[in-house]
Coordinates of N, CA and C and ligand atoms in Angstrom, one line a residue:
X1 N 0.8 -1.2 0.0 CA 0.0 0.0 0.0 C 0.9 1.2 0.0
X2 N 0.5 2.2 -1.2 CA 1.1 3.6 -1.1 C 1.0 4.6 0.0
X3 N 1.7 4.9 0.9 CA 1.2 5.6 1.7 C 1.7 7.5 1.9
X4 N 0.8 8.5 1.0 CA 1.1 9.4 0.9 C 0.4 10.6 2.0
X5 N 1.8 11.5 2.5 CA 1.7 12.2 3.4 C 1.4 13.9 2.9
X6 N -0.2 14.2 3.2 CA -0.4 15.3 2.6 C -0.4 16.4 3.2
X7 N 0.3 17.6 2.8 CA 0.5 18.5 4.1 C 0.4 20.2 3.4
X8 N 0.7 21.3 3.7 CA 1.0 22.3 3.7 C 1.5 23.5 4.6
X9 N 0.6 24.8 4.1 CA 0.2 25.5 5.4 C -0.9 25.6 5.7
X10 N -0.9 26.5 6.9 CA -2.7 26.4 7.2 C -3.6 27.3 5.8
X11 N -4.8 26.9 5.6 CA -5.7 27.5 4.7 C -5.1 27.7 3.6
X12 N -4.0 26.7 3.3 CA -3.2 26.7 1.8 C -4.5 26.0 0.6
X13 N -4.9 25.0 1.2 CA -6.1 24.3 0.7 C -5.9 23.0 0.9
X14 N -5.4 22.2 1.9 CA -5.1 20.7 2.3 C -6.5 20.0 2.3
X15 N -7.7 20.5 3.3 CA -8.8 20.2 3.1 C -9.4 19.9 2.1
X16 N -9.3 21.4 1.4 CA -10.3 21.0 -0.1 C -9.5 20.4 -1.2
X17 N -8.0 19.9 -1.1 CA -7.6 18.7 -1.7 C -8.0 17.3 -1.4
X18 N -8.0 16.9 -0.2 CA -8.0 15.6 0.6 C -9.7 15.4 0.4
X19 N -10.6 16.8 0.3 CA -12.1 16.4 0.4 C -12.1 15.7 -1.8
X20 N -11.4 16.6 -2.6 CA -11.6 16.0 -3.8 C -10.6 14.9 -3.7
X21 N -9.8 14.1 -3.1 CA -9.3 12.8 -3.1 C -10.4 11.7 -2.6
X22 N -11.0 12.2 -1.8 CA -11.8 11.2 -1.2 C -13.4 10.8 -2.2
X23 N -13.1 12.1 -3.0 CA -14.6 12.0 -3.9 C -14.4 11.4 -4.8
X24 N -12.7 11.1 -5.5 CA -12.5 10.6 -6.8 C -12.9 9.4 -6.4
X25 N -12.6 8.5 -7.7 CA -13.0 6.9 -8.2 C -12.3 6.4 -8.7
X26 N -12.0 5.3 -7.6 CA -12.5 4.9 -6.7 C -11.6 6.1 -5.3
X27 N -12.8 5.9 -4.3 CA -12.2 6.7 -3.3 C -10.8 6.5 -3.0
X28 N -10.0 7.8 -2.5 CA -9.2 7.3 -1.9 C -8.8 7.2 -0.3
X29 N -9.0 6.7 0.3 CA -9.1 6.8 1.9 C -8.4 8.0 2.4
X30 N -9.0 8.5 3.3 CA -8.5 10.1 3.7 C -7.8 9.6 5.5
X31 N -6.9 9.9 5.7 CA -7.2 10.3 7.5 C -6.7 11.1 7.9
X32 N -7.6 12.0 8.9 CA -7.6 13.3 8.8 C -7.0 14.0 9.8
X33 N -6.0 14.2 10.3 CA -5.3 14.7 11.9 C -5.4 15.4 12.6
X34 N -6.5 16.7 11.7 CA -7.2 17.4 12.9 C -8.5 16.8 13.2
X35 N -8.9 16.0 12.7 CA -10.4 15.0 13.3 C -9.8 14.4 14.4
X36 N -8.8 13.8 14.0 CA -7.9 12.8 15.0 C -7.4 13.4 16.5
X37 N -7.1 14.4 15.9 CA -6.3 15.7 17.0 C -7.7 16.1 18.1
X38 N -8.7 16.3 17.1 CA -9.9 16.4 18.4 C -10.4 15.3 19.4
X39 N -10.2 14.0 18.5 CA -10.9 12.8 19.6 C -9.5 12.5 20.7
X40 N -8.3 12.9 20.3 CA -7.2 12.1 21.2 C -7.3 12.8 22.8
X41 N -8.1 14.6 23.2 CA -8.3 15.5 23.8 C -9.6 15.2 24.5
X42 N -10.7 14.3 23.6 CA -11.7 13.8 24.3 C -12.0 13.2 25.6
X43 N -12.7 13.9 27.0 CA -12.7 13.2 27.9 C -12.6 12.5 28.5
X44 N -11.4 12.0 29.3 CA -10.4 10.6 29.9 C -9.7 10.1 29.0
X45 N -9.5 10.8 27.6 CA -8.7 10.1 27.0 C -7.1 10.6 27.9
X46 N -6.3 10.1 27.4 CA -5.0 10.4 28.6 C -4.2 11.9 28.2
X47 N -4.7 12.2 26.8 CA -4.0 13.4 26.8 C -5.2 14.8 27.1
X48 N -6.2 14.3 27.3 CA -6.9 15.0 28.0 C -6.7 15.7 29.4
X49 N -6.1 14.3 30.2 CA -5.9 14.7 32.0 C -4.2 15.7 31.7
X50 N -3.7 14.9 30.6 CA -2.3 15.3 30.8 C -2.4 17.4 30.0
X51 N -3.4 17.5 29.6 CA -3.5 19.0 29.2 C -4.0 19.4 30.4
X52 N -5.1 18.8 31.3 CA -5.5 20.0 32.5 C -4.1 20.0 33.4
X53 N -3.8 19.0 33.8 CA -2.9 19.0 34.5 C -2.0 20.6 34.3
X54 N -1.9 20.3 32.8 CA -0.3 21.6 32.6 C -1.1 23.1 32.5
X55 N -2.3 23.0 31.5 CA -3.2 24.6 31.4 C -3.8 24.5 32.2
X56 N -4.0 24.0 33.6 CA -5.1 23.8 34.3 C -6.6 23.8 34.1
X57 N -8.0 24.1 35.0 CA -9.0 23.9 34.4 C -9.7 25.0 33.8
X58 N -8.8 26.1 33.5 CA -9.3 26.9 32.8 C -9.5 27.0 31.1
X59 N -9.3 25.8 31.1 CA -9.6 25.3 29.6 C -10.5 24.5 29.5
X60 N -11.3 24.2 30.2 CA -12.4 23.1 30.1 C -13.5 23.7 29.9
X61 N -14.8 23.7 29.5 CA -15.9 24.0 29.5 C -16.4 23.4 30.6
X62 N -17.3 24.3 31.4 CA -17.6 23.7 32.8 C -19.0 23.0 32.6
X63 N -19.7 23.3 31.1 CA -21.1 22.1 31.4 C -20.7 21.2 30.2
X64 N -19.6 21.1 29.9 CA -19.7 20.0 29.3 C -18.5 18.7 29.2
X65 N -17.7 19.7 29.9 CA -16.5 19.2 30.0 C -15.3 18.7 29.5
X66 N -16.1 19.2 28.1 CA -14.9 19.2 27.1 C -13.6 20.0 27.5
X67 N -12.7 19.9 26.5 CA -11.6 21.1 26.6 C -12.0 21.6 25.6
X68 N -11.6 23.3 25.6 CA -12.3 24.3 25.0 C -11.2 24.2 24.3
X69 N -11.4 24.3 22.6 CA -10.4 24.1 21.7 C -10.1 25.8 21.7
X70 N -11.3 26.6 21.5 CA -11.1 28.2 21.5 C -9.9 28.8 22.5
X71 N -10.2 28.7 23.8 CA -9.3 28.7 24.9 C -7.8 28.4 24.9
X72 N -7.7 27.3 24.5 CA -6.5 26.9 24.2 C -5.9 27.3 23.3
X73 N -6.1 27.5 22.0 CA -6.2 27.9 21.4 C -5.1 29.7 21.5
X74 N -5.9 30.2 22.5 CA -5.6 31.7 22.6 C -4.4 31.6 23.4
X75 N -4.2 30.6 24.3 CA -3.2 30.7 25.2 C -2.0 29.8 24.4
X76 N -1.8 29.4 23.4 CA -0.7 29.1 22.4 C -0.6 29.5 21.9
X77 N -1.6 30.2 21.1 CA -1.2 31.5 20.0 C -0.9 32.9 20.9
X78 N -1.4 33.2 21.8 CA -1.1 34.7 22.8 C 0.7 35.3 22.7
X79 N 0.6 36.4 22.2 CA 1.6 37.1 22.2 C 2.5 36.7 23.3
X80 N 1.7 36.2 24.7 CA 2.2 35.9 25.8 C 3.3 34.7 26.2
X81 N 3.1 34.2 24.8 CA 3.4 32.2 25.0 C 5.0 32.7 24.7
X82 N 6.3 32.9 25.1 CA 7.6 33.7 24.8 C 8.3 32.1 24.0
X83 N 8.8 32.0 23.2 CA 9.6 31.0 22.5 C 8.6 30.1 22.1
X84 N 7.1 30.2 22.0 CA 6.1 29.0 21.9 C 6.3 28.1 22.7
X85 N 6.7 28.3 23.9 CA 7.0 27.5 25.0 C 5.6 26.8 25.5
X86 N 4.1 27.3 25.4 CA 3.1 27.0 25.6 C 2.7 25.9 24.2
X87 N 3.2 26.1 23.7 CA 3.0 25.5 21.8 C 3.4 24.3 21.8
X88 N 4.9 24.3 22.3 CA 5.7 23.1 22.4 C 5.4 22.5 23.8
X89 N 4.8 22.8 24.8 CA 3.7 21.8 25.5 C 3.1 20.7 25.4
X90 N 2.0 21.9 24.6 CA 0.5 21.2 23.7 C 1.1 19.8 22.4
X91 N 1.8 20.1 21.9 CA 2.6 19.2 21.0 C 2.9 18.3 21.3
X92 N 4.1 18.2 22.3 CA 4.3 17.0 22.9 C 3.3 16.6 23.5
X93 N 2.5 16.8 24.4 CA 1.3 16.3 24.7 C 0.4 15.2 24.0
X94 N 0.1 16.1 22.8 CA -0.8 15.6 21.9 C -0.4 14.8 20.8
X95 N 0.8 15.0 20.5 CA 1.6 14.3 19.1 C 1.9 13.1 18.6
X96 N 2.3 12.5 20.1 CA 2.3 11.0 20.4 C 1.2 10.1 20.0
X97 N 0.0 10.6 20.2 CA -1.1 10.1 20.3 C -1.9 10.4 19.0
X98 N -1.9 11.6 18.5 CA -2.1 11.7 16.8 C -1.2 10.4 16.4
X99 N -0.4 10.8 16.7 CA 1.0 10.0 15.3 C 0.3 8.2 15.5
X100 N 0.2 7.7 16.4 CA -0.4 6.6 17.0 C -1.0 6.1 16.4
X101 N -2.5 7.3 16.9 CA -3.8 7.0 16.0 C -3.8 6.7 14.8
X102 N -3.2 7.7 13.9 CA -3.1 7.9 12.1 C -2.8 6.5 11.8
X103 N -1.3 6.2 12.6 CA -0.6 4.7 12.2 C -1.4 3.8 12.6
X104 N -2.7 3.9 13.4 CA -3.8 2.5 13.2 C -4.8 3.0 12.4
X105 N -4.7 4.0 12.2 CA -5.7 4.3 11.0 C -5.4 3.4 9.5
X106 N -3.9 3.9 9.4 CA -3.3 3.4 8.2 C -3.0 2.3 8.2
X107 N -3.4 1.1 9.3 CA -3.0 -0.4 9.2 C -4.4 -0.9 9.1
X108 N -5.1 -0.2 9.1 CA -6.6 -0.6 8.9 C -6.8 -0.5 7.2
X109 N -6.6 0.5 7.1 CA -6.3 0.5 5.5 C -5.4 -0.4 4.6
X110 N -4.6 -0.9 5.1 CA -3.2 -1.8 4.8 C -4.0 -3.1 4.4
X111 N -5.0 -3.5 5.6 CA -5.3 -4.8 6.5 C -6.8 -4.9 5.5
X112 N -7.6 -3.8 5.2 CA -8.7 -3.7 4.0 C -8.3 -4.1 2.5
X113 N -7.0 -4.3 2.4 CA -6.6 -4.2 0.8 C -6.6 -2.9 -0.1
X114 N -6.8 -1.8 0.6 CA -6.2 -0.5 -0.2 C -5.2 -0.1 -0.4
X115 N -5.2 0.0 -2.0 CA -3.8 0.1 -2.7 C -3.0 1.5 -2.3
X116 N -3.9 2.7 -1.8 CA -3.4 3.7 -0.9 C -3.9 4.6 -0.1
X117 N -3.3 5.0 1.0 CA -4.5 6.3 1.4 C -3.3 7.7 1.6
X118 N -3.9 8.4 2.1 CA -3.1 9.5 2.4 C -3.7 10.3 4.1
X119 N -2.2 10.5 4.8 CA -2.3 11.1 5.9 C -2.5 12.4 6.0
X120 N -3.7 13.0 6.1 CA -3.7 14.5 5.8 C -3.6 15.5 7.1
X121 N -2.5 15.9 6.9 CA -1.7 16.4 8.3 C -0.9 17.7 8.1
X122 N -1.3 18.9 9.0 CA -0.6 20.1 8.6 C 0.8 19.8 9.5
X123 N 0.7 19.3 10.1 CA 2.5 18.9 11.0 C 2.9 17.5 10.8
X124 N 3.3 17.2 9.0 CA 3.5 16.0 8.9 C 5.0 15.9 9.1
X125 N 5.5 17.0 9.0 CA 7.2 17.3 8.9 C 7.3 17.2 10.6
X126 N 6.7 18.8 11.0 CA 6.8 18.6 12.7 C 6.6 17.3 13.3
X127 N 5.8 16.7 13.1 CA 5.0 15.9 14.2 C 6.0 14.0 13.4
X128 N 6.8 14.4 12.9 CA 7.7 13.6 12.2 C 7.1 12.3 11.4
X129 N 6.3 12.8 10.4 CA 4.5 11.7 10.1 C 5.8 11.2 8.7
X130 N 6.5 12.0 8.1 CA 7.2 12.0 7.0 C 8.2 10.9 7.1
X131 N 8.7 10.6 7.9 CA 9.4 9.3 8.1 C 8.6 8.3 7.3
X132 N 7.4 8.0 7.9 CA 6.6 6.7 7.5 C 6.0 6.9 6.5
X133 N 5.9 7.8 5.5 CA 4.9 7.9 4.1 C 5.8 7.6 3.0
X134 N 5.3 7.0 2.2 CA 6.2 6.9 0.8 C 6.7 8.2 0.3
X135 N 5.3 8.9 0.1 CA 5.4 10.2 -0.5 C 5.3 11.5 0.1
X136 N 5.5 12.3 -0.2 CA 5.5 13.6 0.9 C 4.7 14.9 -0.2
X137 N 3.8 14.6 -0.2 CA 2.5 15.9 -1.2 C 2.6 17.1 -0.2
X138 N 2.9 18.6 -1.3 CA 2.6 19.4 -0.3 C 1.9 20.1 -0.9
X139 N 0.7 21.2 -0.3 CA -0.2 21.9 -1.3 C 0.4 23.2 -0.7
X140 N 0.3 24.4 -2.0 CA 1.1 25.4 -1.5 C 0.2 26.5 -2.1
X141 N 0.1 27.6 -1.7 CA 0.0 28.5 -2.7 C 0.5 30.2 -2.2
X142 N 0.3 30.9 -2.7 CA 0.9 32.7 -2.8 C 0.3 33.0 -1.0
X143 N 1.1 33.9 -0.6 CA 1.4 34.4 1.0 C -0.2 35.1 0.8
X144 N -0.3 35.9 -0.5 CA -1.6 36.6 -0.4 C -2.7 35.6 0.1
X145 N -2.6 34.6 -0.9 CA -3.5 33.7 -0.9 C -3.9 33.6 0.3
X146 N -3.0 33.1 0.9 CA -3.1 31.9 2.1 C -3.8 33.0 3.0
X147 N -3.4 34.2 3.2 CA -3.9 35.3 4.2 C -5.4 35.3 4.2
X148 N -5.7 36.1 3.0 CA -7.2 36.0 2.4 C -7.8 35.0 2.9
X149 N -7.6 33.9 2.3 CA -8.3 32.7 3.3 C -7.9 32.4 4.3
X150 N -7.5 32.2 4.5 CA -6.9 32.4 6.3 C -8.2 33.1 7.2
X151 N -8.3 34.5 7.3 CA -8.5 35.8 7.4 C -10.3 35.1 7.4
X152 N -10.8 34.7 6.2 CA -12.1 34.5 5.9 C -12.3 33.7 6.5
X153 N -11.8 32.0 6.2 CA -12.3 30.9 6.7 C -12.7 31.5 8.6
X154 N -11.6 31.5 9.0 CA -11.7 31.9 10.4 C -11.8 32.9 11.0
X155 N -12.9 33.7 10.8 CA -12.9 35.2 11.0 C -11.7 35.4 11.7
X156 N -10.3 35.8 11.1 CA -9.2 36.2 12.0 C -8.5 37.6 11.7
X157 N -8.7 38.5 12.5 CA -8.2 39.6 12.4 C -6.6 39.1 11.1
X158 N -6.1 40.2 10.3 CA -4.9 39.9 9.8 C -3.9 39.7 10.8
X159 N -3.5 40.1 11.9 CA -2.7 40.2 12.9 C -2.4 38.6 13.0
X160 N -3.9 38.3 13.8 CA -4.0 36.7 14.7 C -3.9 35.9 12.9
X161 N -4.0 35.8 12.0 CA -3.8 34.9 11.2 C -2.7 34.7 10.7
X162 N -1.5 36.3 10.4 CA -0.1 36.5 10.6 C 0.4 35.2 11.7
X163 N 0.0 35.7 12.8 CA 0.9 35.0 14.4 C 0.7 33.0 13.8
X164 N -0.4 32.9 13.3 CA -1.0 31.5 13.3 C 0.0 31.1 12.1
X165 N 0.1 32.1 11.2 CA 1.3 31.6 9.9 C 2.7 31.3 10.4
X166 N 3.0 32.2 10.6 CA 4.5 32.3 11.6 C 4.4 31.4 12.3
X167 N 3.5 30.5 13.4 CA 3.8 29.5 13.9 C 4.0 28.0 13.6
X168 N 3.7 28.3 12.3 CA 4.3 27.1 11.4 C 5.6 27.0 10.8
X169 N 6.0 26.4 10.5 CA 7.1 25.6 9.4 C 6.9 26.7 8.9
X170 N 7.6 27.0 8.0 CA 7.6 28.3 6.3 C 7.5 27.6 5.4
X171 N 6.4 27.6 4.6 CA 6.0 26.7 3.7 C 7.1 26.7 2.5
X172 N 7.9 27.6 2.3 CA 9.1 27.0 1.8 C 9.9 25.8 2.0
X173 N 10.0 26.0 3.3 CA 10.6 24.7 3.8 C 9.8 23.7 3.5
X174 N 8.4 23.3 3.3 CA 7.8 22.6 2.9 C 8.0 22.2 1.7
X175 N 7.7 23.2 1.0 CA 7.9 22.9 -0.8 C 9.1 22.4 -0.8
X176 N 10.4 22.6 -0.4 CA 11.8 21.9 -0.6 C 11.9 20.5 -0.2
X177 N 11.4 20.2 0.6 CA 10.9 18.9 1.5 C 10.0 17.8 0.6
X178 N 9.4 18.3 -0.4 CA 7.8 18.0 -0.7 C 8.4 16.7 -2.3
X179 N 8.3 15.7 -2.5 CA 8.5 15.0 -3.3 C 6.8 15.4 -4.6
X180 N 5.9 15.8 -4.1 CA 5.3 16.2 -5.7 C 4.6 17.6 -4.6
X181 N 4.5 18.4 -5.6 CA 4.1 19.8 -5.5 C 3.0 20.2 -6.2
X182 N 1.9 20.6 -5.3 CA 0.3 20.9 -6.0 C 0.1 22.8 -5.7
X183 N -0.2 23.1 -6.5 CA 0.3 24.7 -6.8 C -1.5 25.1 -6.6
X184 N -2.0 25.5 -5.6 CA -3.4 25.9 -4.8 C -3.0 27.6 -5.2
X185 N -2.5 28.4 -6.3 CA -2.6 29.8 -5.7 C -4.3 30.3 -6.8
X186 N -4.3 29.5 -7.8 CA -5.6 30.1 -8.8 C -6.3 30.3 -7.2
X187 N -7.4 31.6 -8.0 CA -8.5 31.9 -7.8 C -9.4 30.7 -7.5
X188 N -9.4 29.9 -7.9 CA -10.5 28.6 -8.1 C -9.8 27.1 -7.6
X189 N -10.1 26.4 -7.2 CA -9.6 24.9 -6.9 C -9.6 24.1 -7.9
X190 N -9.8 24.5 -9.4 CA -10.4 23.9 -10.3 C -8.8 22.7 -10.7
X191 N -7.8 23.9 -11.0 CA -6.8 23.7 -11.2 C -5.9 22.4 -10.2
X192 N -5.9 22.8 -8.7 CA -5.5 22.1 -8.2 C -6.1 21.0 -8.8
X193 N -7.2 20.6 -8.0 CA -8.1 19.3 -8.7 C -7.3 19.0 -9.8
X194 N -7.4 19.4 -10.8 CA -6.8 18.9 -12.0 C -4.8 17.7 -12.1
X195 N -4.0 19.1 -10.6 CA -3.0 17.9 -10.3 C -3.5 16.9 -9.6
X196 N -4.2 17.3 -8.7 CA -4.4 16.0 -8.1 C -4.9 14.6 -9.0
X197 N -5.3 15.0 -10.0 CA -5.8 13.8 -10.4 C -4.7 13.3 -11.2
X198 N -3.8 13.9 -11.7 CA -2.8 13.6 -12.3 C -1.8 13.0 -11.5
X199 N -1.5 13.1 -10.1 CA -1.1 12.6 -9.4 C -1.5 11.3 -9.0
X200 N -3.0 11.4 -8.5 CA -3.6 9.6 -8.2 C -3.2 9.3 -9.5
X201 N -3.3 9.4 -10.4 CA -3.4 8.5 -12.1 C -1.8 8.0 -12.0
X202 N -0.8 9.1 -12.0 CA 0.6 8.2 -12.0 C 0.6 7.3 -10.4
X203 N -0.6 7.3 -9.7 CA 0.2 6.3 -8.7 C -0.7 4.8 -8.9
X204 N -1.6 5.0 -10.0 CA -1.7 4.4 -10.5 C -3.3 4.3 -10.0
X205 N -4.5 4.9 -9.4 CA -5.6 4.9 -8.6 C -6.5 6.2 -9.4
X206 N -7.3 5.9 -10.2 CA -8.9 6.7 -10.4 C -7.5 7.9 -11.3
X207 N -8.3 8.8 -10.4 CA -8.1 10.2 -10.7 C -9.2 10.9 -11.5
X208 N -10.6 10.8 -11.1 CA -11.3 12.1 -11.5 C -12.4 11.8 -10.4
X209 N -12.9 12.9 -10.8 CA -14.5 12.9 -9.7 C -15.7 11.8 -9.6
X210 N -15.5 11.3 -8.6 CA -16.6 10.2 -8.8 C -18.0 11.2 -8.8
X211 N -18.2 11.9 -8.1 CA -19.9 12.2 -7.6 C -20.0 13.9 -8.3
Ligands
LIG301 P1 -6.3 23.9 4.9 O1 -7.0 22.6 5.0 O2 -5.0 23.8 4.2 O3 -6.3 24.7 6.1 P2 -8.7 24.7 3.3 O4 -8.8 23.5 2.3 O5 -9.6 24.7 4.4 O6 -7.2 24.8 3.8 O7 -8.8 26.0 2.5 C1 -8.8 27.3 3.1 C2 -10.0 28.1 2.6 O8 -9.7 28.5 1.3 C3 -11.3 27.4 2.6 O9 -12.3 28.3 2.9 C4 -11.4 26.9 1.1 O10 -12.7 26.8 0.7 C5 -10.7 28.1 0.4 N1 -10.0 27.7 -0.8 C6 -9.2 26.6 -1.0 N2 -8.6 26.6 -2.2 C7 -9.0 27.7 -2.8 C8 -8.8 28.3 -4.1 N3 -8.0 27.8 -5.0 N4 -9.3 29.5 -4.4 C9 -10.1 30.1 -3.5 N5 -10.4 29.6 -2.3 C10 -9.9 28.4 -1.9

């Protein structure tokens, strides 16, 4: 089984690549690390106690008793966090347990007879997911770009969507990293779509729109 690691920056377009992989024909199995990233935080899961422990319980929602992803959120990203020392916390905390999960995600897939799937992960480099993938896909596009949608998707002042870019990788470093390169800067997704399918096709799976 092919196992390709799909990554970028944030609101580069990783999602709305990984949503048109999953739609081609035949599908191609998706697993998704921020889906994953929210269940590992879930209630008694163990990185749940091991985050109150360090943020204490001011991150929890008190009627439901989730962890407040908003909350947290502010206290990683906060001007306050000096060297992302609060960033690099939450990471190790949580990373272990992503990386875990994905890798039974993708033995499930192995163990189904699928010829590939892809790990769709914005910290495939950080969270060291790139070791284990055949391939390393990065989706990229123009600084404008990325801001713009940035900015929209998540009502984020330019400031807080700046701080949230900067706390990633530099998608340069990505693109240099990246064994095939999908170019998200058009106006439209139409285009990406178009590598991507070009991509499943040389790996030898579908490549166009099932639905
Ligand atoms: P990521 O998963 O990398 O964070 P998304 O796939 O969610 O990024 O894309 C970020 C936002 O930009 C979404 O609102 C999406 O609909 C939009 N978007 C993605 N690609 C394009 C494109 N080529 N042109 C315009 N908007 C796009």
């Amino acid at each position: 089984m092919l196992l390709i690691g799909l990554t970028g920056g944030i609101a580069t377009g990783k999602s709305t690549a990984s949503q048109h992989l999953t739609n081609s024909t035949p599908p191609i199995p998706i697993i998704d690390a921020d889906l994953i990233a929210r269940q590992v935080i879930t209630p008694h899961r163990p990185a749940y106690y091991s985050l109150v422990r360090h943020f204490g319980l001011q991150i929890i929602n008190p009627e439901t008793l989730e962890i407040d992803r908003a909350k947290l959120g502010a206290i990683v990203f906060s001007g306050d966090d000096v060297d992302g020392r609060q960033r690099k916390v939450l990471n190790g905390i949580t990373h272990p347990d992503i990386r875990a999960e994905m890798l039974h995600c993708a033995l499930k897939c192995f163990l189904r007879g699928e010829r590939m799937c892809v790990l769709d992960t914005p910290l495939l480099f950080e969270a060291g997911l790139w070791k284990v993938v055949n391939v390393v896909m990065v989706v990229y596009c123009s600084e404008q770009a990325q801001l713009a949608r940035l900015t929209a998707r998540d009502s984020l002042t330019p400031t807080d969507a700046k701080s949230r870019i900067a706390s990633q990788m530099p998608i340069d470093e990505k693109r240099q990293r990246a064994d095939i390169l999908i170019d998200n800067s058009s106006a439209t997704p139409d285009d990406m779509r178009a590598q991507l399918d070009a991509a499943a096709k040389a790996f030898g799976q579908g490549g166009g729109q099932g639905s």
